């Protein structure tokens, strides 16, 4: 669902920037879920090997329908507006020093254009190959065909969806319009993509041990640390650094579902100042969210997910943004 929501109040609050108390807590935020701390201790004793990667998720830039608060899923493949192109370029400037090892995008026009706007500003990733994945698309119907829509509500005003939900006796966020994909089905798409990504990173990490190549993992981490609050001791605690740094461009409702999976199923650890309700809010256009994912090689345990920042908007300070 791509109607434009109100952005989160005070992204600095979500990231913990500018707050001395939060600065002091950054080292402990990483371990608030318990999983990473246990894995680090186990690894130090030689029992477990931990693989980590960074996952930066960006919502596409504004479209004309976002501005008009009209729903767009897959059937309405609207391009970016003038403001949307400015937002994508601003996100690219903000991320221009980050070394990404992988780039994935929904295959819809608005996400493709946003990804291009980000990478064309990159110092290291300008010519990076982007993999377009339909699993990253916005909420869709069950059937596959040329007239895919967000049920009967697609192309209509957000107010109409709210009226439909009220008539059905349901709340708008969880309401499924007739013909629309359910939230559980969107969640399964997100889970499928995430598990695929974890397996890909694990496979490549194993190959890299046999045939070392590419940028050192500490470069991946240090480039992120220049703009995101990873914590002063983040690099020193993990001798191997990051196995990968992944950039994903997707859609508002899809991202909310994916982040909900991180929170409820994987027990994602959060910055001390970020509430669960904020985590479940829809990202503003080109909002940036960063997660550190860790998993044990050869283990059966679920991945551990640490939310570093949610819906970062600082790059829009000099750009025209519509909320």
XYZ file of C-alpha atoms in Angstrom:
323
model
C 0.000 0.000 0.000
C 1.752 3.119 -1.164
C -0.393 5.987 0.059
C 1.862 8.583 1.628
C 1.845 8.391 5.446
C 3.051 10.884 7.965
C 6.759 10.355 8.591
C 8.090 9.280 11.926
C 8.529 12.212 14.305
C 12.173 13.061 14.785
C 14.373 10.572 12.948
C 17.237 11.573 15.221
C 15.249 10.097 18.075
C 14.950 6.808 16.195
C 18.664 6.660 15.473
C 19.795 7.932 18.842
C 21.850 10.755 17.345
C 22.373 13.936 19.261
C 21.447 12.354 22.593
C 24.484 11.901 24.889
C 22.674 9.279 26.918
C 21.980 7.251 23.805
C 25.592 7.727 22.683
C 26.681 6.048 25.898
C 24.252 3.190 25.379
C 25.160 2.385 21.782
C 27.494 -0.402 22.713
C 24.741 -2.179 24.617
C 21.952 -1.612 22.091
C 23.485 -4.209 19.797
C 23.051 -6.883 22.416
C 19.570 -5.920 23.589
C 18.122 -9.006 21.894
C 20.727 -11.291 23.440
C 21.521 -13.286 20.307
C 24.507 -11.329 19.045
C 26.148 -11.170 22.450
C 25.844 -14.926 22.916
C 27.212 -15.563 19.449
C 30.199 -13.299 20.073
C 31.013 -15.048 23.342
C 30.667 -18.444 21.698
C 32.854 -17.425 18.834
C 35.563 -16.163 21.182
C 35.690 -19.610 22.745
C 36.038 -21.198 19.319
C 32.676 -22.976 19.411
C 30.689 -20.965 16.867
C 31.476 -19.007 13.740
C 29.279 -15.951 13.168
C 28.548 -14.369 9.796
C 27.128 -10.841 9.685
C 25.902 -8.581 6.930
C 24.401 -5.106 6.764
C 20.964 -4.639 5.212
C 20.042 -1.100 4.128
C 16.392 -0.859 3.045
C 15.086 2.226 1.218
C 11.544 3.069 0.219
C 11.112 4.438 -3.294
C 10.808 8.166 -3.932
C 7.545 10.044 -4.182
C 5.138 9.453 -7.090
C 2.203 11.570 -8.182
C -0.127 9.043 -6.543
C 1.759 9.256 -3.235
C 1.243 13.007 -3.206
C -2.456 12.622 -4.000
C -2.834 9.830 -1.402
C -3.937 7.303 -4.019
C -3.206 3.604 -3.528
C -0.761 1.962 -5.902
C 0.291 -1.662 -5.708
C 1.544 -3.502 -8.771
C -1.130 -2.727 -11.334
C -0.487 1.019 -11.174
C 3.184 1.295 -12.168
C 3.562 5.028 -11.645
C 6.978 6.669 -12.226
C 8.616 9.051 -9.760
C 7.447 12.636 -9.575
C 9.876 15.537 -9.821
C 10.083 15.496 -6.046
C 10.668 11.738 -6.104
C 13.683 12.105 -8.390
C 15.080 14.791 -6.050
C 14.571 12.508 -3.058
C 16.342 9.598 -4.781
C 19.270 11.840 -5.703
C 19.430 13.160 -2.123
C 19.509 9.598 -0.772
C 22.300 8.831 -3.244
C 24.362 11.793 -2.071
C 23.833 10.747 1.541
C 24.987 7.188 0.792
C 27.659 8.043 -1.763
C 30.586 6.827 0.368
C 28.945 3.544 1.412
C 30.466 0.436 -0.150
C 27.577 -1.849 -1.052
C 28.384 -5.390 -2.149
C 24.871 -6.246 -3.424
C 21.893 -4.281 -4.755
C 18.328 -5.613 -5.008
C 15.218 -3.768 -6.113
C 11.577 -4.396 -6.800
C 11.068 -4.570 -10.558
C 8.456 -1.796 -10.624
C 9.255 1.555 -12.244
C 9.303 3.705 -9.107
C 11.798 1.440 -7.328
C 14.001 1.026 -10.412
C 14.205 4.793 -10.803
C 14.988 5.250 -7.113
C 17.775 2.648 -7.226
C 19.259 4.328 -10.294
C 19.083 7.719 -8.571
C 20.976 6.336 -5.575
C 23.686 4.454 -7.456
C 24.453 7.208 -9.950
C 25.644 9.340 -7.014
C 27.781 6.544 -5.533
C 31.534 6.825 -5.306
C 32.075 3.056 -5.331
C 28.893 1.450 -6.706
C 27.981 3.511 -9.773
C 28.367 0.552 -12.147
C 27.021 -2.075 -9.761
C 24.688 -4.720 -11.208
C 21.192 -4.486 -9.730
C 19.119 -7.633 -9.319
C 15.401 -6.960 -9.801
C 13.263 -9.297 -7.729
C 9.470 -9.572 -7.925
C 9.398 -10.716 -4.280
C 10.163 -7.097 -3.358
C 7.056 -5.739 -5.081
C 4.295 -3.886 -3.293
C 1.226 -5.721 -2.025
C -0.523 -7.568 -4.877
C -3.423 -9.928 -5.721
C -3.130 -13.671 -5.606
C -3.565 -14.085 -9.358
C -0.757 -13.278 -11.775
C -1.552 -11.387 -14.957
C -1.321 -8.078 -16.808
C -3.999 -6.452 -14.629
C -2.443 -7.065 -11.231
C -3.963 -4.706 -8.713
C -4.116 -3.994 -5.010
C -7.538 -5.592 -5.088
C -10.473 -3.347 -5.924
C -8.899 -0.501 -3.916
C -5.909 0.088 -6.161
C -5.954 3.420 -7.943
C -8.437 4.794 -5.420
C -7.988 7.313 -2.642
C -6.746 6.130 0.748
C -9.954 7.511 2.243
C -11.938 5.002 0.153
C -9.909 2.110 1.526
C -10.562 3.345 5.042
C -14.279 3.493 4.277
C -14.170 -0.068 2.884
C -12.386 -1.283 6.018
C -14.892 0.463 8.290
C -17.804 -1.082 6.392
C -16.218 -4.499 6.868
C -15.747 -3.837 10.586
C -11.935 -3.938 10.354
C -9.014 -1.587 10.904
C -7.416 -0.155 7.774
C -3.847 -1.465 8.284
C -4.984 -5.095 8.492
C -7.901 -4.903 6.054
C -7.570 -6.886 2.819
C -9.564 -5.402 -0.081
C -11.478 -7.905 -2.240
C -8.970 -9.442 -4.653
C -6.007 -8.189 -2.645
C -3.040 -10.052 -1.190
C -3.354 -10.725 2.526
C -0.819 -9.416 5.015
C 0.284 -12.973 5.790
C 1.005 -13.549 2.110
C 3.044 -10.349 1.903
C 4.928 -11.467 4.994
C 5.730 -14.833 3.400
C 7.155 -13.083 0.339
C 9.370 -10.997 2.596
C 10.455 -14.043 4.601
C 11.249 -15.932 1.396
C 13.425 -13.104 0.078
C 15.193 -12.662 3.419
C 15.989 -16.369 3.747
C 17.261 -16.395 0.165
C 19.485 -13.418 1.000
C 20.913 -15.094 4.112
C 21.744 -18.242 2.154
C 23.357 -16.194 -0.617
C 25.579 -14.288 1.818
C 26.524 -17.489 3.651
C 27.444 -19.228 0.398
C 29.531 -16.301 -0.806
C 31.246 -16.006 2.583
C 32.323 -19.650 2.300
C 33.640 -19.089 -1.216
C 35.509 -15.988 -0.093
C 37.361 -17.984 2.563
C 38.663 -20.265 -0.179
C 39.292 -17.548 -2.765
C 39.735 -14.125 -1.062
C 38.737 -11.230 -3.305
C 36.951 -7.880 -3.309
C 36.875 -5.107 -0.730
C 37.910 -6.080 2.820
C 34.925 -6.583 5.103
C 36.168 -3.907 7.488
C 35.836 -1.407 4.601
C 32.172 -2.328 4.240
C 31.618 -1.659 7.920
C 33.696 1.513 8.188
C 31.880 3.092 5.232
C 28.546 2.528 6.992
C 29.910 3.786 10.300
C 30.608 7.181 8.705
C 26.876 7.959 8.588
C 25.090 5.394 10.766
C 25.474 4.985 14.568
C 26.994 1.517 14.592
C 28.756 2.137 17.903
C 32.438 2.726 18.548
C 33.203 -0.893 19.433
C 31.158 -2.511 16.678
C 34.132 -3.394 14.506
C 36.420 -4.600 17.278
C 33.886 -7.101 18.640
C 33.678 -8.972 15.346
C 37.124 -9.829 14.026
C 35.828 -10.809 10.599
C 33.795 -7.634 10.020
C 30.857 -7.719 7.606
C 30.491 -10.455 5.022
C 28.334 -8.164 2.852
C 26.569 -4.816 2.721
C 23.237 -5.113 0.905
C 21.122 -2.282 -0.522
C 17.412 -2.998 -1.089
C 14.841 -0.612 -2.605
C 11.210 -1.582 -2.072
C 7.756 -0.283 -1.081
C 6.022 1.061 2.015
C 3.534 -1.687 2.907
C 5.995 -4.419 1.929
C 8.716 -2.914 4.124
C 6.355 -2.606 7.080
C 5.516 -6.295 6.699
C 9.191 -7.281 6.423
C 10.132 -5.227 9.467
C 7.206 -6.777 11.342
C 8.649 -10.200 10.554
C 12.001 -9.061 11.949
C 10.306 -7.875 15.130
C 7.812 -10.644 15.853
C 9.498 -13.743 14.416
C 13.203 -12.934 14.715
C 12.937 -10.796 17.890
C 14.798 -7.894 16.310
C 16.678 -5.783 18.867
C 15.839 -2.078 18.749
C 17.611 1.150 19.646
C 16.529 2.191 23.127
C 14.607 5.184 21.764
C 12.683 3.321 19.036
C 9.278 1.951 20.022
C 7.579 -1.073 18.495
C 4.773 1.171 17.225
C 7.326 3.304 15.355
C 8.846 0.172 13.868
C 5.448 -0.747 12.434
C 4.879 2.677 10.833
C 5.111 3.008 7.057
C 8.375 4.569 5.910
C 8.282 8.007 4.283
C 9.502 8.206 0.698
C 13.244 7.344 0.529
C 13.291 6.674 4.270
C 16.457 4.701 5.108
C 16.522 1.782 7.547
C 19.627 -0.189 8.519
C 19.797 -3.642 10.092
C 22.759 -5.817 11.054
C 21.933 -9.480 10.474
C 23.963 -12.229 12.129
C 23.714 -15.998 11.879
C 25.736 -19.005 12.889
C 27.347 -20.906 10.053
C 26.063 -24.457 10.021
C 23.729 -23.755 12.941
C 19.974 -24.228 13.198
C 19.312 -21.052 15.186
C 17.317 -18.242 13.615
C 19.252 -15.198 12.388
C 19.693 -12.353 14.855
C 18.611 -8.933 13.623
C 19.695 -5.615 15.100
C 17.886 -2.446 14.044
C 20.453 0.357 13.884
C 18.240 3.062 12.358
C 14.626 3.255 11.250
C 13.246 5.545 8.541
C 16.191 7.936 8.483
C 15.267 11.182 6.697
C 18.222 13.477 7.239
C 19.081 13.424 3.529
C 15.794 15.198 2.789
C 16.701 18.344 4.721
C 17.781 20.037 1.502
C 15.296 18.316 -0.787
C 11.593 18.894 -1.378
C 9.690 16.246 0.583
C 5.985 15.528 0.680
C 4.533 13.873 3.770
